[in-house]
Amino acid sequence: MLKIKNYINGEFLEPNSDSYLDNFNPSTGEVYSKCPDSDALDVVLAVTSSKKAFVKWSKTGAQERADWLHKIADKLEEKFDEFALAETTDVGKPLWLSKKMDITRAIENFRFFASKILHKEERSTTMDDGSLNYELRQPVGVAALISPWNLPLYLLTWKIAPALATGNTAVCKPSEVTPVTAFMLAKVMDEVGLPKGVCNFVFGSGKETGSALVNHPGVDLVSFTGGTETGAVIATDVASQFKKTSLELGGKNANIIFKDADLDKAIETTIKSSFLNQGEICLCGSRIFIQEEIFEEFKESFVKKVKELKVGDPTAEGTFCGPLVSKGHLDKVMSCIELAKKDQGVVLTGGKSPEDLPQDLSKGYFLEPTIIDELSDCSELQQQEVFGPVVTIRSFKYPKEAVKWANTTPYGLSASIWTKDISRAHKVAAQLDVGTVWVNTWLKRDLRMPFGGVKASGLGREGGEDSLKFFTESKTVCISL
Ligand code: NAP
């Protein structure tokens, strides 16, 4: 059985407590690896190591830091298939998706920030009396990087790459639910010989390990991606210590389909934006609003196509949905469906485990893609994030109605609009209270653009220039000449 270890100061260490958490294969329900249950002492070791490494790493030239990131990316490319299979086993996502999205984007994260740091620009101004001001952007210090279970390597590297590129050192706390590819990444860093202490990994539960990390006085910056409730706890923890913090939180995103949309394309993409990664993507469009003229046509075709999606073994060809990540999460998603039924929601398809699973997958956490109709916008399912393969559909008459419903949740992460009318697209995009709007597409990523949410979906922006800003501190130097 795979036994994961912490990676601290260039060494693979058992946790101080010597206790481990079970890590389950969601396809079979079996424990297949052990994850350290680290405590505050492990965190102290990791932060101390990062602090020490910061002295040299922060003064290492940008080109050299970029070279290290490329070395890591090269190794990830070399081990691409190994990483993809590990992500699929740990999370339950289809293997083709691990390859196409998770591991590919993890590599891109390293390559992008390796290049970006070489093109860093700083401002300067001159004053009437000839004085010169210039801005220095310097690394912040030790970064605590905390990531969730849905896109484990992809989201962790989205933080590690800019943190190291800008000269910070890091302590990573991956989700205890999916720790395997982070451990493999630690091994890659060790193999390429990244200087000791530049990037440490401490595994364990959020409540103990994560909290000890966030609260450690030696941590200067916190980059967190996860649920809104956890985000609120972290925001409270860091507030009195004035740590630089970025919070990428949950979403309850609207997908608005106007009557003039290219319906075939809208349906094809809506299947993905609803159920890709079992709907366990913060950007999934879980509330679908369709203009009334095309509602019935959309509904019939959407339901028919979703019924045909293959649910099962994530390593098998043609599988669109694997299992949900854990038993606890499956139970939570099922309880949301029950709640919707109580609120008069009509389940058009799904809502149960597939019946034709082979014996070896019979204990896996599978759920059919689920579509629910006839829920009012004040029902709990329309308001709260499910983070599973469950969407609601609803018809609207006027654009302003769709915008109002889209904005009627505590969240504000993203939205999609489907229309051929470019003027309408602009107007509606401007009215949506979210951090990202996609028009006639979904999940397209340009690393140069800011990413983040408003309202309960988070604080701050990362991506491109925004990541460089977040992971550096600005200093103004004024010289009287
Ligand atoms: P979560 O329960 O909030 O956990 C996220 C991470 O925080 C995990 O590593 C967790 O550790 C850790 N953690 C928990 N409590 C902590 C504490 N008090 N102090 C420090 N760390 C703590 O979220 P999740 O269930 O893993 O992920 C699903 C959520 O993430 C969804 O809400 C989804 O929308 C959101 N998400 C947002 C984005 C975005 O970019 N906005 C992207 C992906 C996912 P353990 O897991 O070990 O407890």
Short mmCIF file of N, CA and C and ligand atoms in Angstrom, two decimals, residues 146-150 155 173-177 204-207 210-211 214 224-228 230 233-234 237 248-251 282 385 387 413 451 457, ligand 1:
data_model
loop_
_atom_site.label_atom_id
_atom_site.label_comp_id
_atom_site.label_asym_id
_atom_site.label_seq_id
_atom_site.Cartn_x
_atom_site.Cartn_y
_atom_site.Cartn_z
N ILE A 146 -2.77 26.18 0.00
CA ILE A 146 -3.75 25.17 0.44
C ILE A 146 -4.73 24.89 -0.71
N SER A 147 -4.84 23.62 -1.06
CA SER A 147 -5.62 23.30 -2.27
C SER A 147 -6.69 22.25 -1.98
N PRO A 148 -7.73 22.21 -2.85
CA PRO A 148 -8.84 21.27 -2.65
C PRO A 148 -8.64 19.95 -3.39
N TRP A 149 -9.67 19.08 -3.37
CA TRP A 149 -9.52 17.74 -3.92
C TRP A 149 -9.97 17.59 -5.35
N ASN A 150 -10.63 18.58 -5.93
CA ASN A 150 -11.26 18.31 -7.23
C ASN A 150 -10.31 18.34 -8.42
N LEU A 155 -4.58 22.64 -9.48
CA LEU A 155 -4.76 23.84 -8.65
C LEU A 155 -3.59 24.09 -7.71
N LYS A 173 -0.18 22.44 1.51
CA LYS A 173 -1.06 21.54 2.27
C LYS A 173 -2.15 21.10 1.30
N PRO A 174 -1.90 19.96 0.61
CA PRO A 174 -2.92 19.46 -0.33
C PRO A 174 -4.09 18.87 0.44
N SER A 175 -5.20 18.64 -0.26
CA SER A 175 -6.34 18.02 0.42
C SER A 175 -5.98 16.61 0.87
N GLU A 176 -6.41 16.27 2.05
CA GLU A 176 -6.15 14.91 2.57
C GLU A 176 -6.92 13.86 1.76
N VAL A 177 -7.96 14.32 1.06
CA VAL A 177 -8.80 13.39 0.30
C VAL A 177 -8.09 12.90 -0.97
N GLY A 204 -2.17 16.28 5.70
CA GLY A 204 -2.99 16.08 6.89
C GLY A 204 -4.33 16.74 6.74
N SER A 205 -5.10 16.73 7.81
CA SER A 205 -6.45 17.28 7.74
C SER A 205 -6.40 18.80 7.74
N GLY A 206 -7.46 19.39 7.20
CA GLY A 206 -7.52 20.84 7.17
C GLY A 206 -7.60 21.43 8.57
N LYS A 207 -8.43 20.79 9.38
CA LYS A 207 -8.69 21.35 10.71
C LYS A 207 -7.43 21.38 11.56
N GLY A 210 -3.88 22.12 8.24
CA GLY A 210 -4.14 23.36 7.50
C GLY A 210 -4.23 24.55 8.44
N SER A 211 -4.96 24.36 9.52
CA SER A 211 -5.14 25.46 10.47
C SER A 211 -3.81 25.85 11.13
N VAL A 214 -1.87 27.94 8.51
CA VAL A 214 -2.40 29.30 8.33
C VAL A 214 -2.04 30.19 9.52
N PHE A 224 -5.39 30.26 -0.80
CA PHE A 224 -6.32 29.17 -0.47
C PHE A 224 -7.34 28.97 -1.58
N THR A 225 -7.54 27.74 -1.99
CA THR A 225 -8.67 27.39 -2.86
C THR A 225 -9.45 26.29 -2.17
N GLY A 226 -10.74 26.51 -2.03
CA GLY A 226 -11.58 25.52 -1.36
C GLY A 226 -12.97 26.07 -1.13
N GLY A 227 -13.65 25.50 -0.17
CA GLY A 227 -15.04 25.87 0.07
C GLY A 227 -15.19 27.22 0.77
N THR A 228 -16.37 27.80 0.62
CA THR A 228 -16.63 29.13 1.20
C THR A 228 -16.58 29.11 2.73
N THR A 230 -14.80 27.14 4.67
CA THR A 230 -13.40 27.09 5.11
C THR A 230 -12.73 28.44 4.86
N VAL A 233 -13.33 30.73 7.68
CA VAL A 233 -12.50 30.41 8.86
C VAL A 233 -11.09 30.97 8.65
N ILE A 234 -10.55 30.75 7.46
CA ILE A 234 -9.18 31.21 7.19
C ILE A 234 -9.10 32.74 7.20
N ASP A 237 -8.90 33.74 10.68
CA ASP A 237 -7.59 33.39 11.26
C ASP A 237 -6.50 34.40 10.87
N GLU A 248 -9.93 31.64 -3.13
CA GLU A 248 -10.69 31.20 -4.32
C GLU A 248 -11.71 30.20 -3.80
N LEU A 249 -13.00 30.58 -3.78
CA LEU A 249 -14.00 29.78 -3.06
C LEU A 249 -15.06 29.17 -3.98
N GLY A 250 -16.18 28.82 -3.41
CA GLY A 250 -17.20 28.06 -4.15
C GLY A 250 -17.96 28.88 -5.18
N GLY A 251 -18.80 28.17 -5.95
CA GLY A 251 -19.60 28.84 -6.98
C GLY A 251 -20.95 28.18 -7.15
N CYS A 282 -15.49 24.01 -9.59
CA CYS A 282 -16.12 25.20 -9.02
C CYS A 282 -16.81 26.04 -10.09
N GLU A 385 -24.18 25.66 -3.21
CA GLU A 385 -23.34 24.86 -4.09
C GLU A 385 -23.50 23.36 -3.76
N PHE A 387 -21.76 20.93 -5.92
CA PHE A 387 -20.42 20.45 -6.29
C PHE A 387 -20.45 18.98 -6.69
N LEU A 413 -18.90 33.48 -8.83
CA LEU A 413 -17.64 33.03 -9.42
C LEU A 413 -17.63 33.22 -10.94
N PHE A 451 -8.18 35.76 -12.46
CA PHE A 451 -9.17 34.75 -12.11
C PHE A 451 -9.53 34.89 -10.64
N SER A 457 -17.74 33.95 -3.31
CA SER A 457 -16.83 33.14 -4.13
C SER A 457 -15.38 33.54 -3.97
P1 NAP B 1 -12.44 22.55 1.66
O1 NAP B 1 -13.08 21.53 2.50
O2 NAP B 1 -12.67 23.97 1.97
O3 NAP B 1 -10.88 22.22 1.70
C1 NAP B 1 -9.92 22.90 0.91
C2 NAP B 1 -8.58 22.75 1.55
O4 NAP B 1 -8.55 23.44 2.80
C3 NAP B 1 -8.22 21.30 1.87
O5 NAP B 1 -6.84 21.11 1.69
C4 NAP B 1 -8.62 21.21 3.33
O6 NAP B 1 -7.99 20.15 3.97
C5 NAP B 1 -8.16 22.56 3.83
N1 NAP B 1 -8.77 23.04 5.06
C6 NAP B 1 -9.95 22.69 5.63
N2 NAP B 1 -10.15 23.39 6.79
C7 NAP B 1 -9.08 24.19 6.94
C8 NAP B 1 -8.70 25.16 7.92
N3 NAP B 1 -9.47 25.44 8.97
N4 NAP B 1 -7.53 25.81 7.77
C9 NAP B 1 -6.74 25.56 6.70
N5 NAP B 1 -7.05 24.65 5.74
C10 NAP B 1 -8.20 23.98 5.85
O7 NAP B 1 -12.81 22.35 0.13
P2 NAP B 1 -12.87 21.01 -0.68
O8 NAP B 1 -14.07 20.24 -0.22
O9 NAP B 1 -11.53 20.35 -0.67
O10 NAP B 1 -13.09 21.55 -2.16
C11 NAP B 1 -14.33 21.85 -2.69
C12 NAP B 1 -14.59 23.34 -2.64
O11 NAP B 1 -13.54 24.04 -3.29
C13 NAP B 1 -15.86 23.71 -3.40
O12 NAP B 1 -16.58 24.64 -2.64
C14 NAP B 1 -15.33 24.36 -4.67
O13 NAP B 1 -16.20 25.28 -5.27
C15 NAP B 1 -14.09 25.01 -4.17
N6 NAP B 1 -13.18 25.28 -5.28
C16 NAP B 1 -13.00 26.57 -5.66
C17 NAP B 1 -12.17 26.85 -6.74
C18 NAP B 1 -11.94 28.27 -7.21
O14 NAP B 1 -11.01 28.49 -7.97
N7 NAP B 1 -12.74 29.24 -6.80
C19 NAP B 1 -11.52 25.81 -7.40
C20 NAP B 1 -11.73 24.51 -6.98
C21 NAP B 1 -12.56 24.24 -5.90
P3 NAP B 1 -8.70 18.71 4.04
O15 NAP B 1 -9.36 18.40 2.76
O16 NAP B 1 -7.54 17.85 4.27
O17 NAP B 1 -9.67 18.81 5.16
#
